[in-house]
Amino acid sequence: ERERRRARAPHPGVMSRASGKQRVCYFYDSDIGNYYYGQGHPMKPHRIRMAHNLLLNYGLYKKMEIYRPSPATFDELRKFHSDEYMRFLRHITPDNMGEYTKQMQRFNVGEDCPVFEGLYQFCQASSGGSIGGAVKLNKGTSDIAINWAGGLHHAKKSEASGFCYANDIVLAILELLKHHRRVLYIDIDIHHGDGVEEAFYTTDRVLTVSFHKFGEYFPGTGDVKDVGANAGKYYSVNFPLKDGIDDASYASIFKPVIGQIMQMYQPGAIVLQCGADSLCGDRLGCFNLTIRGHAECVRFVLQQKVPTLILGGGGYTIRNVSRCWTYESAVVLNEEISDDLPYNDYYEYYGPDYKLHYAPSGMENLNIPENLEKIKSKVFEHLRQLQPAPNVTMPAAPPPAAADEEDEDEDDPDVRVSQRGGDERQEHGAEFYSGRPGE
């Protein structure tokens, strides 16, 4: 049996639910920082290694179960992505790309989304951590799962987009839908979470909400008027923003909107994409959030006390990305950590101050309160159209993704087999399980 675990044994310091402490698992592949998009490319997987090293040196690893993700298999990836696209990603390399010119155009690979050494393995690692986190939540062995290598929200069924190739978020949500009637997806990256919204645009089983810069900005989608379609009408929520939003303005919209959604939708699980390009000083971003302001969103989501998968995303000033995700890991663990950075492998990146937090810039906030109120009113108007939480009749839960079966011996094998045999992947009509029945 492949195991999703392939992990260190749980640390004895991990608290059980009985003690009132949330049980946190954390996925990290030690090869992740070696993947390189190429010279001058803003996306640097090295930032995930920097965040990992920082939280190790703060001692945060003692408070959570650390897992190395099993790479997502081809079959797992094709639960959302097309076979042709995944085959292409599996075979293309910098050496043979000359033979794939037509397909590179078709799958939007080459410019923003370059071919690099180990591209497919990178997708497997990123997606494996998010699927693995979803499996842990489904099994009830963790309350919160973290995968900072995930959150690649622009990838589409059959094309790469915005530095993203495989949509780990969609794959994780599909996994969560095996056990939860409703899943809430929240995106605080500066860019619209278009790939995730598109995947679930016509179903009411996933409500997507994205807070993002809108207007002459990538990817160009995410108008407040885009609300979903068919069974999914009003289950896509978009909050378009302008440059310079600060902590106070962001909290003034985020908390009421998420609070209202929680009340109306009552999700069984939440996926939170924590793209750090919404921080002030980002190389590609134009917001003015501090790390504390960004983390306040994480704190508020966790106060909902619903199983939560926490993912990375964008973030291009890498010393600030690693600061942010380290602090947010501490917030998840309810740990206070010092503003003085501990010595770590990348200490020189954090000079000249070597502090965890940094001040916002003096940039103007173009989001005036009246306009934010207007957009908030429109969003609330759409939310009022929601039916009370849809009550989906759940089929027998499908087996977990390829793997996390460390407790297999505890189950009655006959029950396990009959459940699988009778499952035939009963799908909700509007869902993107692109596999064949019973696969």
C-alpha positions as MATLAB code, in Angstrom:
seq = 'ERERRRARAPHPGVMSRASGKQRVCYFYDSDIGNYYYGQGHPMKPHRIRMAHNLLLNYGLYKKMEIYRPSPATFDELRKFHSDEYMRFLRHITPDNMGEYTKQMQRFNVGEDCPVFEGLYQFCQASSGGSIGGAVKLNKGTSDIAINWAGGLHHAKKSEASGFCYANDIVLAILELLKHHRRVLYIDIDIHHGDGVEEAFYTTDRVLTVSFHKFGEYFPGTGDVKDVGANAGKYYSVNFPLKDGIDDASYASIFKPVIGQIMQMYQPGAIVLQCGADSLCGDRLGCFNLTIRGHAECVRFVLQQKVPTLILGGGGYTIRNVSRCWTYESAVVLNEEISDDLPYNDYYEYYGPDYKLHYAPSGMENLNIPENLEKIKSKVFEHLRQLQPAPNVTMPAAPPPAAADEEDEDEDDPDVRVSQRGGDERQEHGAEFYSGRPGE';
ca = [
       0.000    0.000    0.000;
       1.185    3.474   -0.839;
       0.828    5.594    2.276;
      -0.102    9.228    2.275;
       1.772    9.417    5.579;
       5.409    8.581    4.748;
       5.988   10.737    7.727;
       7.644   11.184   11.029;
       5.759    9.612   13.881;
       3.341   12.060   15.497;
       5.114   14.194   18.047;
       4.030   13.350   21.597;
       3.303   17.043   22.188;
       0.342   16.997   19.802;
      -2.827   17.578   21.786;
      -6.015   15.664   21.265;
      -9.441   17.219   20.811;
     -10.207   16.331   24.439;
      -7.722   18.909   25.672;
      -9.475   21.590   23.630;
      -6.409   22.092   21.403;
      -6.944   21.881   17.681;
      -5.012   18.998   16.114;
      -2.845   20.349   13.326;
      -1.053   18.446   10.575;
       1.483   20.032    8.257;
       2.673   18.770    4.862;
       6.146   19.543    3.548;
       8.264   17.953    0.827;
      11.959   18.673    1.394;
      12.588   18.756   -2.383;
      10.102   21.589   -2.970;
      12.664   24.390   -2.700;
      14.802   22.851   -5.450;
      12.271   23.430   -8.228;
      13.221   26.494  -10.259;
      10.969   28.278  -12.739;
      13.959   29.969  -14.365;
      16.027   33.127  -14.205;
      14.015   36.272  -13.529;
      10.753   34.389  -12.953;
       8.920   35.817   -9.911;
       7.561   32.452   -8.685;
      10.172   30.887   -6.414;
       9.364   27.581   -4.671;
      12.420   28.322   -2.500;
      10.108   30.566   -0.384;
       8.359   27.409    0.909;
      11.699   26.025    2.116;
      12.427   29.400    3.756;
       9.073   29.339    5.584;
       9.671   25.744    6.695;
      13.128   26.562    8.004;
      11.845   29.596    9.898;
       9.025   27.709   11.600;
      11.466   24.909   12.506;
      13.725   27.454   14.185;
      10.804   28.979   16.068;
      10.105   25.472   17.415;
       6.606   25.386   15.910;
       7.174   21.910   14.465;
       6.858   20.457   17.989;
       3.187   21.431   18.092;
       2.027   19.707   14.910;
       2.246   16.399   13.078;
       4.637   16.789   10.160;
       4.111   14.704    7.027;
       5.958   14.334    3.781;
       3.187   14.179    1.168;
       2.886   11.205   -1.134;
       3.159   12.561   -4.676;
      -0.296   12.852   -6.254;
      -0.683   10.016   -8.765;
      -1.680   10.454  -12.413;
      -5.118    9.035  -11.512;
      -5.508   11.538   -8.662;
      -4.537   14.455  -10.913;
      -7.053   13.424  -13.578;
      -9.948   13.641  -11.125;
     -10.009   17.256  -12.315;
      -7.496   17.670  -15.140;
      -7.811   16.205  -18.624;
      -5.760   13.115  -19.470;
      -4.085   14.833  -22.453;
      -2.972   17.792  -20.345;
      -1.583   15.599  -17.550;
       0.199   13.346  -20.067;
       1.747   16.454  -21.592;
       2.974   17.705  -18.182;
       4.346   14.261  -17.386;
       6.396   14.038  -20.586;
       7.618   17.554  -21.325;
      11.123   18.583  -20.261;
      13.409   21.500  -21.117;
      15.307   19.084  -23.412;
      12.375   17.815  -25.475;
      10.131   20.883  -25.545;
      11.051   21.542  -29.188;
       8.894   18.534  -30.094;
       5.851   19.894  -28.262;
       5.422   23.387  -29.735;
       1.764   22.891  -30.703;
       0.809   21.349  -27.369;
       2.663   24.061  -25.439;
       0.432   26.647  -27.113;
      -2.676   24.547  -26.556;
      -1.938   24.088  -22.845;
      -0.658   27.645  -22.319;
       2.818   26.522  -21.272;
       5.908   28.532  -22.178;
       5.623   32.146  -21.032;
       4.210   32.780  -17.532;
       4.152   29.027  -17.045;
       7.552   27.849  -18.291;
       8.771   24.288  -18.762;
      11.340   23.536  -16.051;
      13.219   20.520  -14.741;
      10.940   18.387  -12.553;
       7.744   20.273  -13.474;
       5.485   17.208  -13.158;
       7.069   16.173   -9.839;
       6.489   19.720   -8.569;
       2.777   19.381   -9.442;
       2.663   15.975   -7.734;
       4.251   17.341   -4.543;
       2.045   20.443   -4.365;
      -1.162   18.507   -5.067;
      -0.133   15.552   -2.897;
       0.090   17.822    0.162;
      -3.343   19.355   -0.420;
      -5.049   16.014   -1.124;
      -3.238   14.517    1.886;
      -4.492   17.351    4.094;
      -8.057   16.805    2.869;
      -7.776   13.068    3.662;
      -6.640   13.870    7.229;
      -9.632   16.184    7.721;
     -12.016   13.601    6.246;
     -10.721   10.890    8.560;
     -11.129   13.201   11.546;
      -7.499   12.715   12.589;
      -6.759   16.454   12.199;
      -8.838   19.584   12.688;
      -6.558   21.802   10.599;
      -4.190   20.801    7.791;
      -1.505   23.092    6.326;
       0.200   22.843    2.922;
       2.153   25.993    2.078;
       3.180   24.412   -1.260;
      -0.489   24.363   -2.341;
      -2.922   27.124   -3.258;
      -2.185   27.186   -7.002;
      -5.575   28.619   -7.856;
      -5.258   29.637  -11.527;
      -4.727   26.187  -13.100;
      -7.600   25.052  -15.345;
      -8.847   21.611  -16.341;
      -6.770   21.635  -19.528;
      -4.366   24.525  -19.229;
      -1.733   26.170  -17.122;
      -2.246   29.776  -16.055;
      -0.619   32.389  -13.825;
       2.358   30.237  -12.701;
      -0.024   27.341  -11.843;
      -0.116   23.982  -13.647;
      -2.104   21.547  -11.469;
      -4.974   22.860   -9.373;
      -4.265   21.268   -5.998;
      -7.168   23.220   -4.477;
      -9.821   21.740   -6.766;
      -8.361   18.257   -6.163;
      -8.473   18.775   -2.383;
     -12.052   20.067   -2.518;
     -13.128   17.028   -4.579;
     -11.594   14.874   -1.843;
     -13.474   16.825    0.874;
     -16.754   16.449   -1.039;
     -16.567   12.682   -0.482;
     -17.352   13.358    3.207;
     -18.883   16.825    3.354;
     -22.129   18.030    1.828;
     -20.819   21.578    1.504;
     -17.319   23.018    1.246;
     -16.462   26.714    1.521;
     -13.461   28.032   -0.425;
     -11.967   31.394    0.640;
      -9.202   33.151   -1.329;
      -7.187   36.110    0.044;
      -4.513   36.152   -2.680;
      -4.394   39.519   -4.498;
      -5.424   37.713   -7.701;
      -8.891   36.336   -8.381;
      -9.203   32.606   -7.641;
     -10.467   31.944  -11.162;
      -9.499   28.285  -11.597;
     -11.329   27.200   -8.451;
     -14.370   29.374   -9.155;
     -14.624   28.000  -12.702;
     -14.363   24.373  -11.558;
     -17.337   24.718   -9.202;
     -19.290   27.472  -10.993;
     -22.393   25.322  -11.537;
     -22.677   23.443   -8.229;
     -24.099   24.504   -4.868;
     -21.878   22.018   -3.028;
     -18.917   24.409   -3.121;
     -19.252   28.098   -2.356;
     -16.226   30.071   -3.573;
     -15.403   33.539   -2.258;
     -12.502   35.633   -3.513;
     -11.254   39.050   -2.333;
      -8.926   40.437   -5.028;
      -7.720   43.395   -7.028;
      -9.995   43.940   -9.995;
      -9.578   46.200  -13.029;
      -6.714   45.889  -15.534;
      -5.153   43.166  -13.452;
      -4.515   39.459  -13.980;
      -6.566   37.312  -14.566;
      -9.253   39.919  -15.384;
     -12.169   37.936  -13.933;
     -13.978   38.219  -10.590;
     -16.488   41.030  -11.027;
     -19.022   41.332   -8.202;
     -21.664   40.475  -10.843;
     -20.162   37.005  -11.427;
     -22.232   34.865   -9.071;
     -22.271   31.326  -10.496;
     -24.698   29.583  -12.834;
     -27.430   26.931  -12.877;
     -27.472   25.048   -9.546;
     -24.451   27.135   -8.540;
     -26.084   30.539   -9.018;
     -25.139   32.775   -6.056;
     -22.577   30.194   -4.860;
     -19.689   32.207   -6.340;
     -18.924   35.371   -4.382;
     -16.499   38.006   -5.644;
     -15.303   41.081   -3.796;
     -13.364   43.315   -6.232;
     -10.860   45.739   -4.667;
      -8.576   48.591   -5.686;
      -4.951   49.363   -4.843;
      -3.734   50.134   -1.344;
      -6.252   48.306    0.836;
      -5.097   48.279    4.471;
      -5.754   46.037    7.466;
      -8.747   47.974    8.797;
     -10.547   48.178    5.430;
      -9.884   44.521    4.700;
     -11.221   43.374    8.084;
     -14.297   45.580    7.588;
     -15.333   43.535    4.551;
     -13.798   40.111    5.218;
     -15.353   39.455    8.609;
     -18.962   40.426    7.822;
     -18.927   38.624    4.457;
     -17.432   35.394    5.817;
     -19.639   35.620    8.922;
     -22.760   35.904    6.768;
     -21.662   33.036    4.496;
     -21.004   30.789    7.505;
     -24.502   31.470    8.799;
     -26.262   30.919    5.461;
     -24.169   28.102    4.023;
     -22.984   26.131    7.070;
     -20.097   24.336    5.339;
     -18.744   21.043    6.672;
     -15.188   22.043    5.725;
     -13.294   25.178    4.695;
     -10.350   25.603    2.325;
      -8.455   28.886    2.841;
      -5.964   30.022    0.206;
      -3.479   32.406    1.878;
      -1.699   33.957   -1.111;
       0.854   36.388    0.349;
       0.980   38.706   -2.678;
      -1.760   40.717   -0.944;
       0.860   41.871    1.590;
       2.383   45.333    1.383;
       5.679   45.461   -0.477;
       4.951   42.499   -2.743;
       6.958   42.456   -5.966;
       3.793   41.959   -8.073;
       1.042   43.090   -5.688;
      -0.376   46.523   -4.854;
      -2.215   46.038   -1.545;
      -1.046   47.373    1.809;
      -1.820   44.570    4.275;
       0.559   43.818    7.124;
       1.331   40.250    8.143;
      -0.947   40.719   11.167;
      -3.775   42.007    8.961;
      -3.391   39.054    6.563;
      -3.250   36.605    9.486;
      -6.376   38.126   11.018;
      -8.284   36.439    8.165;
      -6.790   33.087    9.176;
      -7.686   33.740   12.812;
     -11.280   34.630   11.922;
     -11.732   31.539    9.743;
     -10.393   29.274   12.502;
     -12.839   30.820   14.991;
     -15.591   29.163   12.939;
     -14.410   25.816   14.374;
     -14.890   23.893   11.129;
     -12.279   21.437    9.707;
      -9.966   23.696    7.684;
      -7.336   23.178    5.005;
      -4.846   26.071    4.869;
      -2.871   26.580    1.663;
      -0.249   28.930    0.238;
      -0.580   30.662   -3.127;
       1.022   33.772   -4.623;
       3.699   35.875   -2.949;
       6.734   37.272   -4.700;
       8.788   39.181   -2.140;
       9.991   35.918   -0.738;
      11.385   37.119    2.614;
       7.894   38.464    3.394;
       6.134   35.322    2.184;
       8.147   33.136    4.564;
       7.545   35.608    7.417;
       3.809   35.599    6.718;
       3.326   31.833    6.481;
       5.463   31.258    9.567;
       3.364   33.724   11.556;
       0.157   32.199   10.205;
       1.391   28.741   11.250;
       1.839   30.180   14.763;
      -1.697   31.630   14.616;
      -3.051   28.193   13.638;
      -1.218   26.700   16.634;
      -2.334   29.527   18.921;
       1.320   30.191   19.792;
       2.888   33.565   20.496;
       6.224   33.949   18.689;
       8.885   36.615   19.092;
       9.239   39.490   16.634;
      13.003   38.811   16.734;
      13.705   36.186   14.110;
      15.601   33.130   15.345;
      18.827   32.352   13.554;
      18.026   30.151   10.536;
      19.516   28.931    7.265;
      18.325   32.048    5.417;
      18.921   34.637    8.132;
      20.645   37.087    5.767;
      17.456   37.425    3.669;
      15.768   39.223    6.579;
      18.274   42.034    7.104;
      18.774   44.764    8.032;
      16.189   44.424   10.852;
      15.853   40.613   11.251;
      12.298   41.046   12.534;
       9.178   38.978   11.811;
       6.852   41.948   11.268;
       7.346   45.045    9.132;
       5.394   48.291    8.761;
       2.924   49.011    5.944;
       3.858   51.611    3.326;
       2.373   55.093    3.127;
       0.537   54.253   -0.115;
      -2.927   55.691   -0.641;
      -5.901   53.389   -0.015;
      -8.080   53.765   -3.126;
     -10.829   51.703   -1.489;
     -13.002   54.420   -0.006;
     -15.419   53.261    2.724;
     -18.551   54.215    0.762;
     -17.484   52.072   -2.202;
     -16.609   49.118    0.009;
     -20.042   49.440    1.637;
     -21.714   49.450   -1.790;
     -19.917   46.282   -2.865;
     -20.626   44.661    0.489;
     -24.343   45.456    0.056;
     -24.333   43.846   -3.398;
     -22.624   40.751   -1.998;
     -25.162   40.546    0.846;
     -27.988   40.956   -1.677;
     -26.620   37.949   -3.597;
     -26.191   35.945   -0.388;
     -29.853   36.546    0.462;
     -30.716   34.599   -2.713;
     -29.038   31.483   -1.303;
     -31.370   28.685   -0.434;
     -30.926   27.672    3.198;
     -27.935   25.318    3.337;
     -28.506   22.742    0.567;
     -29.116   19.295    1.973;
     -27.372   16.914   -0.391;
     -28.152   13.238   -0.004;
     -24.708   11.784    0.509;
     -23.808    8.583   -1.334;
     -21.668    6.060    0.531;
     -18.326    7.835    0.989;
     -15.840    6.895   -1.738;
     -12.505    5.478   -0.560;
      -9.857    8.064    0.324;
      -7.451    9.157   -2.399;
      -5.026    6.377   -3.296;
      -3.721    6.206    0.056;
      -3.983    7.355    3.600;
      -4.765    3.840    4.769;
      -2.584    3.406    7.771;
      -5.589    2.255    9.788;
      -6.712   -0.272    7.197;
      -6.182   -3.211    9.570;
      -8.721   -1.818   11.987;
     -11.506   -2.062    9.432;
     -13.512   -5.147    8.671;
     -12.131   -5.996    5.209;
     -15.522   -7.236    4.009;
     -17.184   -3.940    4.811;
     -14.358   -2.012    3.141;
     -14.659   -4.069   -0.045;
     -18.414   -3.908   -0.292;
     -18.444   -0.165    0.271;
     -15.919    0.292   -2.510;
     -17.587   -2.183   -4.805;
     -20.994   -0.593   -4.419;
     -19.713    2.932   -4.647;
     -19.316    3.330   -8.415;
     -18.441    6.998   -7.664;
     -21.966    8.363   -7.426;
     -21.494   11.897   -8.608;
     -23.401   15.064   -8.060;
     -24.489   16.148  -11.555;
     -22.534   19.378  -11.541;
     -19.235   18.068  -10.282;
     -15.950   17.626  -12.031;
     -15.028   14.056  -11.288;
     -13.776   13.561  -14.828;
     -13.135    9.862  -14.328;
     -15.287    7.007  -15.555;
     -17.871    5.444  -13.243;
     -16.380    3.003  -10.809;
     -12.794    3.959  -11.604;
];
